Amino acid sequence: SQTIHQWPATLVQPVGSPLSLECTVEGTSNPNLYWYRQAAGRGLQLLFYSVGIGQISSEVPQNLSASRPQDRQFILSSKKLLLSDSGFYLCAWNQGTDTQYFGPGTRLTVL
Amino acid sequence: QKEVEQNSGPLSVPEGAIASLNCTYSDRGSQSFFWYRQYSGKSPELIMFIYSNGDKEDGRFTAQLNKASQYVSLLIRDSQPSDSATYLCAVSSSYKLIFGSGTRLLVRP
Protein backbone atom coordinates (compact mmCIF):
# COMPACT_ATOMS: atom_id res chain seq x y z
CA SER A 1 0.00 0.00 0.00
CA GLN A 2 1.02 3.59 -0.48
CA THR A 3 2.19 5.84 2.34
CA ILE A 4 3.20 9.47 2.38
CA HIS A 5 5.64 11.03 4.82
CA GLN A 6 6.39 14.62 5.71
CA TRP A 7 9.05 16.10 7.93
CA PRO A 8 9.57 17.82 10.11
CA ALA A 9 6.22 17.61 11.90
CA THR A 10 6.63 21.02 13.51
CA LEU A 11 9.01 23.87 12.90
CA VAL A 12 9.57 27.27 14.50
CA GLN A 13 11.72 29.61 12.43
CA PRO A 14 12.70 33.29 12.69
CA VAL A 15 11.71 35.76 9.99
CA GLY A 16 14.31 35.84 7.23
CA SER A 17 15.59 32.32 7.79
CA PRO A 18 15.56 29.63 5.07
CA LEU A 19 13.09 26.77 4.88
CA SER A 20 13.15 23.22 3.58
CA LEU A 21 10.21 20.85 3.98
CA GLU A 22 10.32 17.34 2.58
CA CYS A 23 7.65 14.96 1.37
CA THR A 24 8.16 11.38 0.20
CA VAL A 25 5.71 8.80 -1.11
CA GLU A 26 6.22 5.05 -0.85
CA GLY A 27 4.56 2.22 -2.70
CA THR A 28 3.93 3.89 -6.03
CA SER A 29 5.79 5.20 -9.05
CA ASN A 30 5.41 8.48 -10.92
CA PRO A 31 2.72 9.99 -8.69
CA ASN A 32 1.41 13.52 -9.08
CA LEU A 33 2.52 15.53 -6.05
CA TYR A 34 1.04 18.65 -4.50
CA TRP A 35 1.98 21.22 -1.85
CA TYR A 36 -0.83 23.02 -0.02
CA ARG A 37 -0.84 25.60 2.76
CA GLN A 38 -3.63 25.95 5.27
CA ALA A 39 -3.72 29.14 7.33
CA ALA A 40 -5.41 28.98 10.73
CA GLY A 41 -9.16 28.43 10.30
CA ARG A 42 -8.93 28.56 6.53
CA GLY A 43 -9.21 26.24 3.57
CA LEU A 44 -6.42 24.65 1.59
CA GLN A 45 -4.46 26.81 -0.82
CA LEU A 46 -2.63 24.94 -3.59
CA LEU A 47 0.96 26.17 -3.84
CA PHE A 48 2.72 23.81 -6.27
CA TYR A 49 1.96 20.81 -8.43
CA SER A 50 4.29 18.29 -10.07
CA VAL A 51 3.62 15.53 -12.63
CA GLY A 52 7.19 14.25 -12.74
CA ILE A 53 10.85 14.76 -11.88
CA GLY A 54 11.88 18.36 -12.42
CA GLN A 55 8.35 19.40 -13.51
CA ILE A 56 6.89 22.04 -11.20
CA SER A 57 3.82 24.23 -11.70
CA SER A 58 3.37 27.21 -9.42
CA GLU A 59 -0.15 28.28 -8.47
CA VAL A 60 0.54 31.32 -6.34
CA PRO A 61 3.46 33.74 -6.82
CA GLN A 62 5.30 34.12 -3.52
CA ASN A 63 8.67 33.66 -1.90
CA LEU A 64 8.33 29.87 -1.85
CA SER A 65 9.71 27.40 -4.38
CA ALA A 66 9.39 23.66 -4.94
CA SER A 67 11.60 20.98 -6.41
CA ARG A 68 11.23 17.32 -7.28
CA PRO A 69 14.70 15.82 -7.41
CA GLN A 70 13.46 12.22 -7.36
CA ASP A 71 10.29 10.49 -8.52
CA ARG A 72 8.77 10.19 -5.05
CA GLN A 73 10.34 13.20 -3.34
CA PHE A 74 8.90 16.71 -3.26
CA ILE A 75 10.61 19.59 -1.47
CA LEU A 76 9.24 23.00 -0.50
CA SER A 77 11.80 25.74 0.09
CA SER A 78 12.22 29.38 0.87
CA LYS A 79 15.33 31.54 1.00
CA LYS A 80 13.82 34.04 3.46
CA LEU A 81 10.70 33.34 5.49
CA LEU A 82 8.01 35.96 6.09
CA LEU A 83 5.58 36.10 9.00
CA SER A 84 2.80 35.37 6.50
CA ASP A 85 4.43 32.00 5.67
CA SER A 86 3.19 30.56 8.96
CA GLY A 87 0.67 27.77 8.51
CA PHE A 88 0.05 24.08 8.11
CA TYR A 89 1.84 22.70 5.05
CA LEU A 90 0.38 19.62 3.48
CA CYS A 91 1.77 17.35 0.80
CA ALA A 92 -0.61 15.21 -1.22
CA TRP A 93 -0.39 12.67 -4.01
CA ASN A 94 -2.59 11.04 -6.58
CA GLN A 95 -2.19 8.76 -9.56
CA GLY A 96 -4.63 7.95 -12.30
CA THR A 97 -7.61 9.56 -10.56
CA ASP A 98 -8.52 12.93 -9.08
CA THR A 99 -8.52 11.52 -5.55
CA GLN A 100 -5.76 13.04 -3.48
CA TYR A 101 -4.26 11.58 -0.31
CA PHE A 102 -2.57 13.77 2.23
CA GLY A 103 0.52 13.40 4.34
CA PRO A 104 0.52 14.21 8.07
CA GLY A 105 1.57 17.83 7.49
CA THR A 106 4.17 20.23 8.85
CA ARG A 107 3.12 23.02 11.18
CA LEU A 108 5.33 26.05 10.55
CA THR A 109 5.47 29.04 12.87
CA VAL A 110 7.48 32.04 11.75
CA LEU A 111 8.35 34.44 14.56
CA GLN B 1 -12.15 32.47 -10.07
CA LYS B 2 -13.48 28.96 -9.52
CA GLU B 3 -14.94 28.64 -6.04
CA VAL B 4 -16.30 26.13 -3.57
CA GLU B 5 -18.54 27.52 -0.85
CA GLN B 6 -19.36 25.98 2.51
CA ASN B 7 -21.02 27.32 5.62
CA SER B 8 -18.27 27.61 8.24
CA GLY B 9 -20.57 26.54 11.09
CA PRO B 10 -20.31 25.28 13.69
CA LEU B 11 -23.13 22.89 12.95
CA SER B 12 -24.22 21.45 16.27
CA VAL B 13 -26.27 18.23 16.39
CA PRO B 14 -27.12 15.84 19.23
CA GLU B 15 -25.63 12.36 19.30
CA GLY B 16 -27.64 9.97 17.15
CA ALA B 17 -29.04 12.69 14.87
CA ILE B 18 -28.44 13.19 11.16
CA ALA B 19 -25.87 15.84 10.28
CA SER B 20 -26.29 17.51 6.91
CA LEU B 21 -23.34 19.32 5.37
CA ASN B 22 -23.67 21.33 2.18
CA CYS B 23 -21.39 22.67 -0.52
CA THR B 24 -21.88 24.66 -3.73
CA TYR B 25 -19.36 25.07 -6.54
CA SER B 26 -18.95 27.40 -9.49
CA ASP B 27 -17.16 25.30 -12.15
CA ARG B 28 -19.78 23.54 -14.28
CA GLY B 29 -17.03 21.45 -15.85
CA SER B 30 -16.16 19.70 -12.59
CA GLN B 31 -16.46 15.94 -12.79
CA SER B 32 -15.33 14.66 -9.38
CA PHE B 33 -16.47 15.66 -5.92
CA PHE B 34 -14.94 14.79 -2.58
CA TRP B 35 -15.56 15.03 1.13
CA TYR B 36 -12.62 15.07 3.53
CA ARG B 37 -12.70 15.05 7.31
CA GLN B 38 -10.10 17.02 9.23
CA TYR B 39 -9.65 16.70 12.97
CA SER B 40 -8.09 19.65 14.76
CA GLY B 41 -4.34 19.73 14.15
CA LYS B 42 -4.44 16.79 11.74
CA SER B 43 -4.36 16.43 7.96
CA PRO B 44 -7.49 15.85 5.87
CA GLU B 45 -8.60 12.26 5.34
CA LEU B 46 -10.85 11.14 2.51
CA ILE B 47 -14.36 10.12 3.50
CA MET B 48 -16.12 9.79 0.16
CA PHE B 49 -16.04 10.72 -3.48
CA ILE B 50 -18.89 10.94 -5.95
CA TYR B 51 -18.91 11.34 -9.72
CA SER B 52 -22.53 10.87 -10.78
CA ASN B 53 -25.76 12.67 -9.97
CA GLY B 54 -27.70 11.09 -7.13
CA ASP B 55 -26.76 9.45 -3.88
CA LYS B 56 -23.80 7.32 -2.88
CA GLU B 57 -23.86 5.53 0.46
CA ASP B 58 -20.95 4.19 2.50
CA GLY B 59 -21.84 3.03 5.99
CA ARG B 60 -23.22 5.98 7.96
CA PHE B 61 -22.22 8.43 5.23
CA THR B 62 -24.22 9.43 2.16
CA ALA B 63 -22.93 11.84 -0.47
CA GLN B 64 -25.46 13.57 -2.72
CA LEU B 65 -24.66 15.30 -5.99
CA ASN B 66 -26.81 17.57 -8.13
CA LYS B 67 -24.78 18.89 -11.05
CA ALA B 68 -27.64 21.00 -12.44
CA SER B 69 -27.79 22.93 -9.16
CA GLN B 70 -24.01 22.69 -8.64
CA TYR B 71 -24.61 21.31 -5.19
CA VAL B 72 -22.96 18.54 -3.15
CA SER B 73 -23.97 17.39 0.28
CA LEU B 74 -22.84 14.91 2.91
CA LEU B 75 -25.25 13.25 5.33
CA ILE B 76 -23.96 11.57 8.46
CA ARG B 77 -26.48 9.26 10.08
CA ASP B 78 -26.38 8.30 13.75
CA SER B 79 -23.84 11.06 14.45
CA GLN B 80 -21.26 10.25 17.10
CA PRO B 81 -19.09 12.60 19.19
CA SER B 82 -16.11 11.15 17.27
CA ASP B 83 -17.59 12.71 14.11
CA SER B 84 -16.86 16.17 15.53
CA ALA B 85 -14.40 17.64 13.04
CA THR B 86 -14.17 20.04 10.11
CA TYR B 87 -15.53 18.65 6.85
CA LEU B 88 -13.94 19.89 3.64
CA CYS B 89 -15.69 19.75 0.30
CA ALA B 90 -13.42 19.51 -2.75
CA VAL B 91 -14.22 19.73 -6.44
CA SER B 92 -12.04 18.75 -9.37
CA SER B 93 -11.02 21.50 -11.76
CA SER B 94 -8.64 20.50 -14.52
CA TYR B 95 -5.63 18.85 -12.85
CA LYS B 96 -6.34 20.03 -9.32
CA LEU B 97 -8.87 20.08 -6.50
CA ILE B 98 -10.52 23.26 -5.30
CA PHE B 99 -11.33 23.11 -1.59
CA GLY B 100 -13.98 24.90 0.40
CA SER B 101 -13.01 26.43 3.71
CA GLY B 102 -14.82 23.68 5.59
CA THR B 103 -17.79 23.26 7.92
CA ARG B 104 -17.11 22.56 11.58
CA LEU B 105 -19.38 19.86 12.97
CA LEU B 106 -19.97 19.45 16.69
CA VAL B 107 -21.82 16.36 17.90
CA ARG B 108 -23.15 16.83 21.44
CA PRO B 109 -23.19 13.72 23.69
PDB file of N, CA and C in Angstrom, chain B residues 22-77:
ATOM      1  N   ASN B  22     -23.388  20.913   3.548  1.00  0.00           N
ATOM      2  CA  ASN B  22     -23.672  21.331   2.183  1.00  0.00           C
ATOM      3  C   ASN B  22     -22.510  22.088   1.552  1.00  0.00           C
ATOM      4  N   CYS B  23     -22.490  22.063   0.227  1.00  0.00           N
ATOM      5  CA  CYS B  23     -21.395  22.667  -0.523  1.00  0.00           C
ATOM      6  C   CYS B  23     -21.902  23.061  -1.900  1.00  0.00           C
ATOM      7  N   THR B  24     -21.561  24.257  -2.356  1.00  0.00           N
ATOM      8  CA  THR B  24     -21.876  24.657  -3.730  1.00  0.00           C
ATOM      9  C   THR B  24     -20.573  24.986  -4.441  1.00  0.00           C
ATOM     10  N   TYR B  25     -20.579  24.825  -5.772  1.00  0.00           N
ATOM     11  CA  TYR B  25     -19.362  25.073  -6.536  1.00  0.00           C
ATOM     12  C   TYR B  25     -19.693  25.846  -7.801  1.00  0.00           C
ATOM     13  N   SER B  26     -18.695  26.494  -8.361  1.00  0.00           N
ATOM     14  CA  SER B  26     -18.948  27.396  -9.487  1.00  0.00           C
ATOM     15  C   SER B  26     -18.568  26.805 -10.848  1.00  0.00           C
ATOM     16  N   ASP B  27     -17.656  25.827 -10.879  1.00  0.00           N
ATOM     17  CA  ASP B  27     -17.163  25.299 -12.150  1.00  0.00           C
ATOM     18  C   ASP B  27     -18.085  24.200 -12.685  1.00  0.00           C
ATOM     19  N   ARG B  28     -18.849  24.521 -13.719  1.00  0.00           N
ATOM     20  CA  ARG B  28     -19.784  23.541 -14.277  1.00  0.00           C
ATOM     21  C   ARG B  28     -19.071  22.362 -14.930  1.00  0.00           C
ATOM     22  N   GLY B  29     -17.791  22.528 -15.234  1.00  0.00           N
ATOM     23  CA  GLY B  29     -17.030  21.449 -15.851  1.00  0.00           C
ATOM     24  C   GLY B  29     -16.483  20.427 -14.880  1.00  0.00           C
ATOM     25  N   SER B  30     -16.689  20.637 -13.592  1.00  0.00           N
ATOM     26  CA  SER B  30     -16.164  19.705 -12.590  1.00  0.00           C
ATOM     27  C   SER B  30     -16.803  18.336 -12.729  1.00  0.00           C
ATOM     28  N   GLN B  31     -15.979  17.299 -12.583  1.00  0.00           N
ATOM     29  CA  GLN B  31     -16.458  15.939 -12.786  1.00  0.00           C
ATOM     30  C   GLN B  31     -16.393  15.087 -11.522  1.00  0.00           C
ATOM     31  N   SER B  32     -15.552  15.486 -10.581  1.00  0.00           N
ATOM     32  CA  SER B  32     -15.333  14.661  -9.382  1.00  0.00           C
ATOM     33  C   SER B  32     -15.513  15.533  -8.149  1.00  0.00           C
ATOM     34  N   PHE B  33     -16.106  14.901  -7.115  1.00  0.00           N
ATOM     35  CA  PHE B  33     -16.466  15.660  -5.917  1.00  0.00           C
ATOM     36  C   PHE B  33     -16.093  14.830  -4.701  1.00  0.00           C
ATOM     37  N   PHE B  34     -15.526  15.501  -3.705  1.00  0.00           N
ATOM     38  CA  PHE B  34     -14.936  14.786  -2.582  1.00  0.00           C
ATOM     39  C   PHE B  34     -15.348  15.419  -1.254  1.00  0.00           C
ATOM     40  N   TRP B  35     -15.415  14.571  -0.249  1.00  0.00           N
ATOM     41  CA  TRP B  35     -15.560  15.026   1.132  1.00  0.00           C
ATOM     42  C   TRP B  35     -14.388  14.485   1.940  1.00  0.00           C
ATOM     43  N   TYR B  36     -13.714  15.416   2.629  1.00  0.00           N
ATOM     44  CA  TYR B  36     -12.617  15.070   3.525  1.00  0.00           C
ATOM     45  C   TYR B  36     -13.012  15.480   4.944  1.00  0.00           C
ATOM     46  N   ARG B  37     -12.525  14.716   5.904  1.00  0.00           N
ATOM     47  CA  ARG B  37     -12.700  15.049   7.314  1.00  0.00           C
ATOM     48  C   ARG B  37     -11.345  15.462   7.869  1.00  0.00           C
ATOM     49  N   GLN B  38     -11.343  16.541   8.641  1.00  0.00           N
ATOM     50  CA  GLN B  38     -10.100  17.019   9.226  1.00  0.00           C
ATOM     51  C   GLN B  38     -10.307  17.268  10.719  1.00  0.00           C
ATOM     52  N   TYR B  39      -9.649  16.463  11.537  1.00  0.00           N
ATOM     53  CA  TYR B  39      -9.652  16.699  12.969  1.00  0.00           C
ATOM     54  C   TYR B  39      -8.671  17.820  13.276  1.00  0.00           C
ATOM     55  N   SER B  40      -8.914  18.506  14.386  1.00  0.00           N
ATOM     56  CA  SER B  40      -8.087  19.652  14.757  1.00  0.00           C
ATOM     57  C   SER B  40      -6.615  19.256  14.847  1.00  0.00           C
ATOM     58  N   GLY B  41      -5.774  19.970  14.126  1.00  0.00           N
ATOM     59  CA  GLY B  41      -4.339  19.727  14.153  1.00  0.00           C
ATOM     60  C   GLY B  41      -3.870  18.576  13.285  1.00  0.00           C
ATOM     61  N   LYS B  42      -4.798  17.942  12.582  1.00  0.00           N
ATOM     62  CA  LYS B  42      -4.440  16.794  11.737  1.00  0.00           C
ATOM     63  C   LYS B  42      -4.652  17.125  10.267  1.00  0.00           C
ATOM     64  N   SER B  43      -4.182  16.229   9.402  1.00  0.00           N
ATOM     65  CA  SER B  43      -4.355  16.430   7.964  1.00  0.00           C
ATOM     66  C   SER B  43      -5.700  15.878   7.513  1.00  0.00           C
ATOM     67  N   PRO B  44      -6.205  16.343   6.373  1.00  0.00           N
ATOM     68  CA  PRO B  44      -7.489  15.850   5.872  1.00  0.00           C
ATOM     69  C   PRO B  44      -7.418  14.378   5.480  1.00  0.00           C
ATOM     70  N   GLU B  45      -8.495  13.660   5.760  1.00  0.00           N
ATOM     71  CA  GLU B  45      -8.601  12.265   5.341  1.00  0.00           C
ATOM     72  C   GLU B  45      -9.863  12.105   4.493  1.00  0.00           C
ATOM     73  N   LEU B  46      -9.744  11.330   3.440  1.00  0.00           N
ATOM     74  CA  LEU B  46     -10.846  11.145   2.506  1.00  0.00           C
ATOM     75  C   LEU B  46     -11.967  10.336   3.150  1.00  0.00           C
ATOM     76  N   ILE B  47     -13.185  10.862   3.041  1.00  0.00           N
ATOM     77  CA  ILE B  47     -14.360  10.119   3.496  1.00  0.00           C
ATOM     78  C   ILE B  47     -15.052   9.470   2.313  1.00  0.00           C
ATOM     79  N   MET B  48     -15.363  10.295   1.298  1.00  0.00           N
ATOM     80  CA  MET B  48     -16.119   9.786   0.160  1.00  0.00           C
ATOM     81  C   MET B  48     -15.819  10.602  -1.075  1.00  0.00           C
ATOM     82  N   PHE B  49     -16.047   9.988  -2.231  1.00  0.00           N
ATOM     83  CA  PHE B  49     -16.042  10.721  -3.485  1.00  0.00           C
ATOM     84  C   PHE B  49     -17.286  10.315  -4.267  1.00  0.00           C
ATOM     85  N   ILE B  50     -17.713  11.210  -5.141  1.00  0.00           N
ATOM     86  CA  ILE B  50     -18.892  10.939  -5.954  1.00  0.00           C
ATOM     87  C   ILE B  50     -18.681  11.570  -7.311  1.00  0.00           C
ATOM     88  N   TYR B  51     -19.093  10.856  -8.362  1.00  0.00           N
ATOM     89  CA  TYR B  51     -18.910  11.343  -9.724  1.00  0.00           C
ATOM     90  C   TYR B  51     -20.236  11.585 -10.439  1.00  0.00           C
ATOM     91  N   SER B  52     -21.263  10.830 -10.043  1.00  0.00           N
ATOM     92  CA  SER B  52     -22.532  10.871 -10.781  1.00  0.00           C
ATOM     93  C   SER B  52     -23.635  11.511  -9.964  1.00  0.00           C
ATOM     94  N   ASN B  53     -24.592  12.107 -10.644  1.00  0.00           N
ATOM     95  CA  ASN B  53     -25.757  12.669  -9.968  1.00  0.00           C
ATOM     96  C   ASN B  53     -26.461  11.608  -9.139  1.00  0.00           C
ATOM     97  N   GLY B  54     -26.972  12.017  -7.977  1.00  0.00           N
ATOM     98  CA  GLY B  54     -27.703  11.093  -7.131  1.00  0.00           C
ATOM     99  C   GLY B  54     -26.996  10.886  -5.805  1.00  0.00           C
ATOM    100  N   ASP B  55     -27.283   9.758  -5.202  1.00  0.00           N
ATOM    101  CA  ASP B  55     -26.765   9.446  -3.884  1.00  0.00           C
ATOM    102  C   ASP B  55     -25.741   8.325  -3.955  1.00  0.00           C
ATOM    103  N   LYS B  56     -24.764   8.394  -3.042  1.00  0.00           N
ATOM    104  CA  LYS B  56     -23.799   7.320  -2.877  1.00  0.00           C
ATOM    105  C   LYS B  56     -23.638   7.084  -1.376  1.00  0.00           C
ATOM    106  N   GLU B  57     -23.870   5.844  -0.963  1.00  0.00           N
ATOM    107  CA  GLU B  57     -23.859   5.527   0.457  1.00  0.00           C
ATOM    108  C   GLU B  57     -22.645   4.677   0.812  1.00  0.00           C
ATOM    109  N   ASP B  58     -22.060   4.979   1.984  1.00  0.00           N
ATOM    110  CA  ASP B  58     -20.948   4.187   2.504  1.00  0.00           C
ATOM    111  C   ASP B  58     -21.071   4.192   4.021  1.00  0.00           C
ATOM    112  N   GLY B  59     -21.643   3.104   4.546  1.00  0.00           N
ATOM    113  CA  GLY B  59     -21.841   3.027   5.994  1.00  0.00           C
ATOM    114  C   GLY B  59     -22.800   4.099   6.466  1.00  0.00           C
ATOM    115  N   ARG B  60     -22.352   4.908   7.424  1.00  0.00           N
ATOM    116  CA  ARG B  60     -23.221   5.976   7.955  1.00  0.00           C
ATOM    117  C   ARG B  60     -23.206   7.234   7.090  1.00  0.00           C
ATOM    118  N   PHE B  61     -22.384   7.250   6.061  1.00  0.00           N
ATOM    119  CA  PHE B  61     -22.217   8.434   5.235  1.00  0.00           C
ATOM    120  C   PHE B  61     -22.945   8.286   3.895  1.00  0.00           C
ATOM    121  N   THR B  62     -23.605   9.375   3.480  1.00  0.00           N
ATOM    122  CA  THR B  62     -24.218   9.434   2.163  1.00  0.00           C
ATOM    123  C   THR B  62     -23.818  10.744   1.508  1.00  0.00           C
ATOM    124  N   ALA B  63     -23.232  10.644   0.321  1.00  0.00           N
ATOM    125  CA  ALA B  63     -22.927  11.839  -0.468  1.00  0.00           C
ATOM    126  C   ALA B  63     -24.028  12.015  -1.503  1.00  0.00           C
ATOM    127  N   GLN B  64     -24.426  13.254  -1.735  1.00  0.00           N
ATOM    128  CA  GLN B  64     -25.463  13.569  -2.716  1.00  0.00           C
ATOM    129  C   GLN B  64     -24.914  14.607  -3.679  1.00  0.00           C
ATOM    130  N   LEU B  65     -25.154  14.386  -4.970  1.00  0.00           N
ATOM    131  CA  LEU B  65     -24.657  15.298  -5.993  1.00  0.00           C
ATOM    132  C   LEU B  65     -25.782  15.725  -6.910  1.00  0.00           C
ATOM    133  N   ASN B  66     -25.865  17.020  -7.165  1.00  0.00           N
ATOM    134  CA  ASN B  66     -26.813  17.574  -8.129  1.00  0.00           C
ATOM    135  C   ASN B  66     -26.031  18.546  -9.009  1.00  0.00           C
ATOM    136  N   LYS B  67     -25.618  18.070 -10.171  1.00  0.00           N
ATOM    137  CA  LYS B  67     -24.781  18.888 -11.051  1.00  0.00           C
ATOM    138  C   LYS B  67     -25.556  20.062 -11.635  1.00  0.00           C
ATOM    139  N   ALA B  68     -26.833  19.896 -11.873  1.00  0.00           N
ATOM    140  CA  ALA B  68     -27.639  20.996 -12.438  1.00  0.00           C
ATOM    141  C   ALA B  68     -27.672  22.176 -11.473  1.00  0.00           C
ATOM    142  N   SER B  69     -27.763  21.892 -10.192  1.00  0.00           N
ATOM    143  CA  SER B  69     -27.787  22.934  -9.164  1.00  0.00           C
ATOM    144  C   SER B  69     -26.403  23.252  -8.628  1.00  0.00           C
ATOM    145  N   GLN B  70     -25.391  22.508  -9.075  1.00  0.00           N
ATOM    146  CA  GLN B  70     -24.009  22.694  -8.635  1.00  0.00           C
ATOM    147  C   GLN B  70     -23.917  22.605  -7.116  1.00  0.00           C
ATOM    148  N   TYR B  71     -24.402  21.488  -6.618  1.00  0.00           N
ATOM    149  CA  TYR B  71     -24.610  21.307  -5.187  1.00  0.00           C
ATOM    150  C   TYR B  71     -24.178  19.904  -4.789  1.00  0.00           C
ATOM    151  N   VAL B  72     -23.399  19.825  -3.711  1.00  0.00           N
ATOM    152  CA  VAL B  72     -22.958  18.542  -3.154  1.00  0.00           C
ATOM    153  C   VAL B  72     -23.274  18.563  -1.672  1.00  0.00           C
ATOM    154  N   SER B  73     -23.713  17.435  -1.150  1.00  0.00           N
ATOM    155  CA  SER B  73     -23.965  17.386   0.284  1.00  0.00           C
ATOM    156  C   SER B  73     -23.441  16.082   0.865  1.00  0.00           C
ATOM    157  N   LEU B  74     -23.265  16.095   2.169  1.00  0.00           N
ATOM    158  CA  LEU B  74     -22.843  14.909   2.913  1.00  0.00           C
ATOM    159  C   LEU B  74     -23.785  14.746   4.092  1.00  0.00           C
ATOM    160  N   LEU B  75     -24.401  13.573   4.185  1.00  0.00           N
ATOM    161  CA  LEU B  75     -25.248  13.254   5.326  1.00  0.00           C
ATOM    162  C   LEU B  75     -24.521  12.245   6.203  1.00  0.00           C
ATOM    163  N   ILE B  76     -24.541  12.507   7.500  1.00  0.00           N
ATOM    164  CA  ILE B  76     -23.956  11.572   8.457  1.00  0.00           C
ATOM    165  C   ILE B  76     -25.080  11.092   9.367  1.00  0.00           C
ATOM    166  N   ARG B  77     -25.419   9.822   9.249  1.00  0.00           N
ATOM    167  CA  ARG B  77     -26.481   9.258  10.079  1.00  0.00           C
ATOM    168  C   ARG B  77     -25.913   8.797  11.409  1.00  0.00           C
TER     169      ARG B  77
END
